[in-house]
mmCIF file of C-alpha atoms in Angstrom:
data_model
loop_
_atom_site.group_PDB
_atom_site.id
_atom_site.type_symbol
_atom_site.label_atom_id
_atom_site.label_comp_id
_atom_site.label_asym_id
_atom_site.label_seq_id
_atom_site.Cartn_x
_atom_site.Cartn_y
_atom_site.Cartn_z
ATOM 1 C CA UNK J 1 55.577 86.984 47.992
ATOM 2 C CA UNK J 2 57.599 85.502 50.605
ATOM 3 C CA UNK J 3 56.465 85.868 54.462
ATOM 4 C CA UNK J 4 58.728 86.177 57.326
ATOM 5 C CA UNK J 5 58.835 85.335 60.349
ATOM 6 C CA UNK J 6 60.713 85.298 63.561
ATOM 7 C CA UNK J 7 59.203 84.489 66.743
ATOM 8 C CA UNK J 8 58.531 80.424 67.305
ATOM 9 C CA UNK J 9 55.482 79.115 68.009
ATOM 10 C CA UNK J 10 54.344 76.680 70.482
ATOM 11 C CA UNK J 11 53.454 72.846 69.567
ATOM 12 C CA UNK J 12 50.140 70.855 70.243
ATOM 13 C CA UNK J 13 47.929 68.956 67.873
ATOM 14 C CA UNK J 14 44.058 69.689 67.062
ATOM 15 C CA UNK J 15 41.237 66.779 66.056
ATOM 16 C CA UNK J 16 39.839 67.115 63.125
ATOM 17 C CA UNK J 17 36.831 64.810 62.342
ATOM 18 C CA UNK J 18 37.868 61.087 61.460
ATOM 19 C CA UNK J 19 38.663 60.934 57.616
ATOM 20 C CA UNK J 20 36.388 57.914 56.076
ATOM 21 C CA UNK J 21 39.942 56.313 54.474
ATOM 22 C CA UNK J 22 42.529 54.752 56.973
ATOM 23 C CA UNK J 23 45.268 55.881 54.494
ATOM 24 C CA UNK J 24 48.323 55.496 56.631
ATOM 25 C CA UNK J 25 49.219 52.503 55.852
ATOM 26 C CA UNK J 26 49.042 53.207 52.274
ATOM 27 C CA UNK J 27 50.359 56.310 51.616
ATOM 28 C CA UNK J 28 53.684 55.255 49.740
ATOM 29 C CA UNK J 29 51.511 55.141 46.730
ATOM 30 C CA UNK J 30 51.036 57.814 44.749
ATOM 31 C CA UNK J 31 47.464 57.193 43.962
ATOM 32 C CA UNK J 32 46.798 57.444 47.344
ATOM 33 C CA UNK J 33 48.818 60.188 47.886
ATOM 34 C CA UNK J 34 47.699 62.467 45.120
ATOM 35 C CA UNK J 35 43.714 61.892 45.867
ATOM 36 C CA UNK J 36 44.021 61.432 49.926
ATOM 37 C CA UNK J 37 46.873 63.524 50.959
ATOM 38 C CA UNK J 38 44.391 65.784 53.249
ATOM 39 C CA UNK J 39 42.296 62.658 54.606
ATOM 40 C CA UNK J 40 45.721 61.037 55.717
ATOM 41 C CA UNK J 41 46.756 64.350 58.244
ATOM 42 C CA UNK J 42 42.691 64.462 58.986
ATOM 43 C CA UNK J 43 42.690 61.043 60.324
ATOM 44 C CA UNK J 44 45.486 61.167 62.130
ATOM 45 C CA UNK J 45 44.448 64.534 63.621
ATOM 46 C CA UNK J 46 47.656 66.386 61.620
ATOM 47 C CA UNK J 47 45.440 69.450 60.643
ATOM 48 C CA UNK J 48 48.874 71.714 60.415
ATOM 49 C CA UNK J 49 50.412 70.158 63.495
ATOM 50 C CA UNK J 50 52.285 67.414 64.877
ATOM 51 C CA UNK J 51 51.970 65.543 68.416
ATOM 52 C CA UNK J 52 53.809 67.042 70.758
ATOM 53 C CA UNK J 53 54.210 66.146 74.237
ATOM 54 C CA UNK J 54 57.096 67.068 76.483
ATOM 55 C CA UNK J 55 59.516 64.122 77.139
ATOM 56 C CA UNK J 56 63.243 63.285 77.862
ATOM 57 C CA UNK J 57 63.276 60.184 75.740
ATOM 58 C CA UNK J 58 61.792 61.799 72.892
ATOM 59 C CA UNK J 59 62.705 61.324 69.096
ATOM 60 C CA UNK J 60 62.854 64.485 67.431
ATOM 61 C CA UNK J 61 62.752 64.860 63.608
ATOM 62 C CA UNK J 62 64.523 68.859 62.585
ATOM 63 C CA UNK J 63 63.033 69.228 59.356
ATOM 64 C CA UNK J 64 64.566 72.412 57.869
ATOM 65 C CA UNK J 65 62.402 73.756 54.909
ATOM 66 C CA UNK J 66 61.978 76.312 52.687
ATOM 67 C CA UNK J 67 62.313 77.259 48.709
ATOM 68 C CA UNK J 68 65.681 76.516 47.135
ATOM 69 C CA UNK J 69 68.693 79.243 47.777
ATOM 70 C CA UNK J 70 67.274 79.801 51.663
ATOM 71 C CA UNK J 71 70.520 77.605 53.500
ATOM 72 C CA UNK J 72 68.153 74.941 53.713
ATOM 73 C CA UNK J 73 71.581 72.762 53.778
ATOM 74 C CA UNK J 74 73.670 74.751 55.291
ATOM 75 C CA UNK J 75 71.929 75.462 57.949
ATOM 76 C CA UNK J 76 70.912 71.866 58.720
ATOM 77 C CA UNK J 77 74.433 70.548 57.791
ATOM 78 C CA UNK J 78 75.553 73.171 61.084
ATOM 79 C CA UNK J 79 72.682 71.853 63.086
ATOM 80 C CA UNK J 80 73.707 68.569 63.000
ATOM 81 C CA UNK J 81 77.558 68.784 63.145
ATOM 82 C CA UNK J 82 76.777 70.843 66.078
ATOM 83 C CA UNK J 83 74.340 68.302 67.724
ATOM 84 C CA UNK J 84 76.195 64.889 66.628
ATOM 85 C CA UNK J 85 73.078 63.999 64.524
ATOM 86 C CA UNK J 86 72.326 62.122 61.595
ATOM 87 C CA UNK J 87 71.585 63.953 58.726
ATOM 88 C CA UNK J 88 69.402 63.419 55.631
ATOM 89 C CA UNK J 89 70.034 65.585 52.636
ATOM 90 C CA UNK J 90 66.415 65.438 51.142
ATOM 91 C CA UNK J 91 67.720 66.297 47.639
ATOM 92 C CA UNK J 92 69.600 62.888 47.308
ATOM 93 C CA UNK J 93 66.420 61.281 47.972
ATOM 94 C CA UNK J 94 64.580 62.504 44.107
ATOM 95 C CA UNK J 95 64.040 59.796 41.757
ATOM 96 C CA UNK J 96 66.093 60.529 38.925
ATOM 97 C CA UNK J 97 62.877 61.545 36.901
ATOM 98 C CA UNK J 98 62.795 64.542 38.931
ATOM 99 C CA UNK J 99 66.212 65.148 38.894
ATOM 100 C CA UNK J 100 65.614 64.837 35.210
ATOM 101 C CA UNK J 101 62.875 67.964 35.047
ATOM 102 C CA UNK J 102 64.524 69.730 37.131
ATOM 103 C CA UNK J 103 67.955 69.938 35.499
ATOM 104 C CA UNK J 104 66.287 70.640 32.327
ATOM 105 C CA UNK J 105 64.103 73.913 34.006
ATOM 106 C CA UNK J 106 60.892 71.829 33.937
ATOM 107 C CA UNK J 107 58.540 72.606 37.494
ATOM 108 C CA UNK J 108 57.964 69.228 39.325
ATOM 109 C CA UNK J 109 54.038 68.914 40.082
ATOM 110 C CA UNK J 110 52.335 67.612 43.701
ATOM 111 C CA UNK J 111 52.537 63.698 41.718
ATOM 112 C CA UNK J 112 56.014 64.078 41.125
ATOM 113 C CA UNK J 113 56.572 64.856 45.053
ATOM 114 C CA UNK J 114 54.291 62.703 46.659
ATOM 115 C CA UNK J 115 56.579 59.151 46.873
ATOM 116 C CA UNK J 116 60.038 61.802 47.451
ATOM 117 C CA UNK J 117 57.887 62.970 50.800
ATOM 118 C CA UNK J 118 56.719 59.655 51.670
ATOM 119 C CA UNK J 119 60.465 58.674 51.172
ATOM 120 C CA UNK J 120 62.077 61.446 53.304
ATOM 121 C CA UNK J 121 59.261 60.820 55.936
ATOM 122 C CA UNK J 122 60.319 57.092 56.244
ATOM 123 C CA UNK J 123 64.393 57.727 56.122
ATOM 124 C CA UNK J 124 63.496 60.195 59.328
ATOM 125 C CA UNK J 125 61.861 57.277 60.943
ATOM 126 C CA UNK J 126 64.689 54.583 60.529
ATOM 127 C CA UNK J 127 67.572 56.448 61.468
ATOM 128 C CA UNK J 128 65.861 57.518 64.533
ATOM 129 C CA UNK J 129 65.186 53.817 65.338
ATOM 130 C CA UNK J 130 67.898 51.879 63.808
ATOM 131 C CA UNK J 131 69.654 51.890 67.842
ATOM 132 C CA UNK J 132 72.708 53.723 67.752
ATOM 133 C CA UNK J 133 71.252 55.699 70.493
ATOM 134 C CA UNK J 134 71.058 58.624 68.839
ATOM 135 C CA UNK J 135 67.097 59.628 69.333
ATOM 136 C CA UNK J 136 67.138 62.344 66.679
ATOM 137 C CA UNK J 137 67.642 63.472 62.910
ATOM 138 C CA UNK J 138 67.735 66.545 60.936
ATOM 139 C CA UNK J 139 66.058 66.386 57.140
ATOM 140 C CA UNK J 140 66.365 68.865 54.250
ATOM 141 C CA UNK J 141 63.128 69.052 52.249
ATOM 142 C CA UNK J 142 61.812 71.810 50.774
ATOM 143 C CA UNK J 143 58.151 70.984 51.711
ATOM 144 C CA UNK J 144 56.430 74.391 50.153
ATOM 145 C CA UNK J 145 53.057 73.667 50.103
ATOM 146 C CA UNK J 146 51.128 73.248 53.529
ATOM 147 C CA UNK J 147 49.744 69.358 52.179
ATOM 148 C CA UNK J 148 53.386 68.170 51.550
ATOM 149 C CA UNK J 149 54.188 69.140 55.178
ATOM 150 C CA UNK J 150 51.186 67.389 56.089
ATOM 151 C CA UNK J 151 52.479 63.899 54.766
ATOM 152 C CA UNK J 152 55.550 63.798 56.426
ATOM 153 C CA UNK J 153 53.687 65.638 59.978
ATOM 154 C CA UNK J 154 51.737 61.530 60.117
ATOM 155 C CA UNK J 155 55.213 60.621 61.239
ATOM 156 C CA UNK J 156 54.516 60.703 64.787
ATOM 157 C CA UNK J 157 51.487 58.963 64.577
ATOM 158 C CA UNK J 158 53.719 55.892 63.414
ATOM 159 C CA UNK J 159 55.736 56.194 66.403
ATOM 160 C CA UNK J 160 54.106 58.265 69.611
ATOM 161 C CA UNK J 161 57.619 58.836 70.704
ATOM 162 C CA UNK J 162 58.320 61.421 67.562
ATOM 163 C CA UNK J 163 58.409 64.879 67.895
ATOM 164 C CA UNK J 164 58.307 66.217 64.563
ATOM 165 C CA UNK J 165 59.632 70.244 63.753
ATOM 166 C CA UNK J 166 59.758 72.153 61.105
ATOM 167 C CA UNK J 167 61.941 74.995 60.589
ATOM 168 C CA UNK J 168 61.633 77.268 58.003
ATOM 169 C CA UNK J 169 63.488 79.794 56.538
ATOM 170 C CA UNK J 170 62.123 82.681 54.716
ATOM 171 C CA UNK J 171 64.156 85.024 52.228
ATOM 172 C CA UNK J 172 63.394 87.731 49.941
ATOM 173 C CA UNK J 173 63.837 86.237 46.356
ATOM 174 C CA UNK J 174 66.369 88.034 44.902
ATOM 175 C CA UNK J 175 67.928 86.659 47.784
ATOM 176 C CA UNK J 176 67.243 83.397 46.901
ATOM 177 C CA UNK J 177 67.850 83.820 43.098
ATOM 178 C CA UNK J 178 71.381 85.248 43.708
ATOM 179 C CA UNK J 179 72.654 82.429 46.218
ATOM 180 C CA UNK J 180 70.926 79.757 43.650
ATOM 181 C CA UNK J 181 72.860 81.606 40.554
ATOM 182 C CA UNK J 182 75.705 81.294 42.855
ATOM 183 C CA UNK J 183 76.175 77.242 43.208
ATOM 184 C CA UNK J 184 77.780 74.906 41.328
ATOM 185 C CA UNK J 185 76.821 71.535 40.219
ATOM 186 C CA UNK J 186 73.428 71.717 41.437
ATOM 187 C CA UNK J 187 70.887 70.100 39.660
ATOM 188 C CA UNK J 188 68.566 72.999 40.291
ATOM 189 C CA UNK J 189 69.190 76.288 38.436
ATOM 190 C CA UNK J 190 68.282 79.579 39.368
ATOM 191 C CA UNK J 191 65.401 79.477 36.779
ATOM 192 C CA UNK J 192 63.115 77.080 39.156
ATOM 193 C CA UNK J 193 63.167 79.681 42.131
ATOM 194 C CA UNK J 194 60.509 81.344 40.342
ATOM 195 C CA UNK J 195 58.343 78.469 40.120
ATOM 196 C CA UNK J 196 59.167 77.047 43.449
ATOM 197 C CA UNK J 197 57.884 80.534 44.921
ATOM 198 C CA UNK J 198 54.909 80.093 42.517
ATOM 199 C CA UNK J 199 53.166 77.528 44.962
ATOM 200 C CA UNK J 200 55.023 78.593 48.038
ATOM 201 C CA UNK J 201 52.440 78.223 50.506
ATOM 202 C CA UNK J 202 54.252 79.757 54.167
ATOM 203 C CA UNK J 203 53.655 78.534 56.686
ATOM 204 C CA UNK J 204 50.385 79.820 58.823
ATOM 205 C CA UNK J 205 49.642 80.483 62.869
ATOM 206 C CA UNK J 206 47.731 77.164 62.817
ATOM 207 C CA UNK J 207 50.859 75.188 61.766
ATOM 208 C CA UNK J 208 52.255 75.202 65.519
ATOM 209 C CA UNK J 209 54.868 72.542 64.984
ATOM 210 C CA UNK J 210 56.885 75.410 62.676
ATOM 211 C CA UNK J 211 59.520 77.656 63.721
ATOM 212 C CA UNK J 212 60.354 80.366 61.603
ATOM 213 C CA UNK J 213 64.099 82.476 60.776
ATOM 214 C CA UNK J 214 64.071 85.163 58.705
ATOM 215 C CA UNK J 215 67.378 84.434 56.935
ATOM 216 C CA UNK J 216 67.921 87.986 54.722
ATOM 217 C CA UNK J 217 71.032 88.148 56.797
ATOM 218 C CA UNK J 218 74.523 86.699 57.357
ATOM 219 C CA UNK J 219 73.621 82.750 57.410
ATOM 220 C CA UNK J 220 76.537 82.671 59.938
ATOM 221 C CA UNK J 221 73.821 84.430 62.105
ATOM 222 C CA UNK J 222 71.027 82.123 60.802
ATOM 223 C CA UNK J 223 73.000 79.282 61.684
ATOM 224 C CA UNK J 224 73.483 79.934 65.410
ATOM 225 C CA UNK J 225 70.669 81.556 66.138
ATOM 226 C CA UNK J 226 68.401 77.824 65.015
ATOM 227 C CA UNK J 227 71.146 75.787 67.121
ATOM 228 C CA UNK J 228 70.193 78.291 69.656
ATOM 229 C CA UNK J 229 66.496 77.611 69.605
ATOM 230 C CA UNK J 230 66.907 73.885 68.643
ATOM 231 C CA UNK J 231 69.143 73.719 72.322
ATOM 232 C CA UNK J 232 66.735 75.310 73.818
ATOM 233 C CA UNK J 233 63.467 73.268 73.111
ATOM 234 C CA UNK J 234 65.747 69.973 73.773
ATOM 235 C CA UNK J 235 66.511 71.450 77.288
ATOM 236 C CA UNK J 236 62.701 71.597 77.970
ATOM 237 C CA UNK J 237 61.876 68.593 77.037
ATOM 238 C CA UNK J 238 65.157 67.574 79.248
ATOM 239 C CA UNK J 239 63.722 69.423 82.355
#
């Protein structure tokens, strides 16, 4: 069952035991990701949160997450348009094999997702490093499991000026089913919602880089709340 959170939590890293493998440089391979994603996160000290320090020149990655039908694209597009930020639609980075599986009602496995998650992380880093003067990016990604979020959490350790924020959208399963059923021309059918809910690991209290929003309400309200919270964080960093 989906958990619902309404209040944001502060950001702060922890420092677990250094992992034996320095997997960050080889994180792009499926074999490494399948066997060592937790070691990668541990070796960089993520342990459920990404590094963050207040600074006026931070490169912010705003990652809108949640299961199919929660409104990720709608919220992310509004955020990007309102703040004139680059927008990365995570669904567009799935390889054809993944899209074919989902189109045929076959759930993705962990192995199907590793390279996709890595590609999204690398694309977000590319967008904030392309020299156009905009030091933020908005990204959508379901990030259903904690270890999927940990793949993205490695980003600030490639660039210590990066500040990562997960915006988790939580909704009742029936709301998700209704929204997905109403979508036209998308490869993710309503029958796939339950498969996502079956593996969903909602963010826990120690995942301190996550801001959670209940979306069992009009999406216009959600969009306004998310934008207000993001602007507040940006203003705090600039203060």
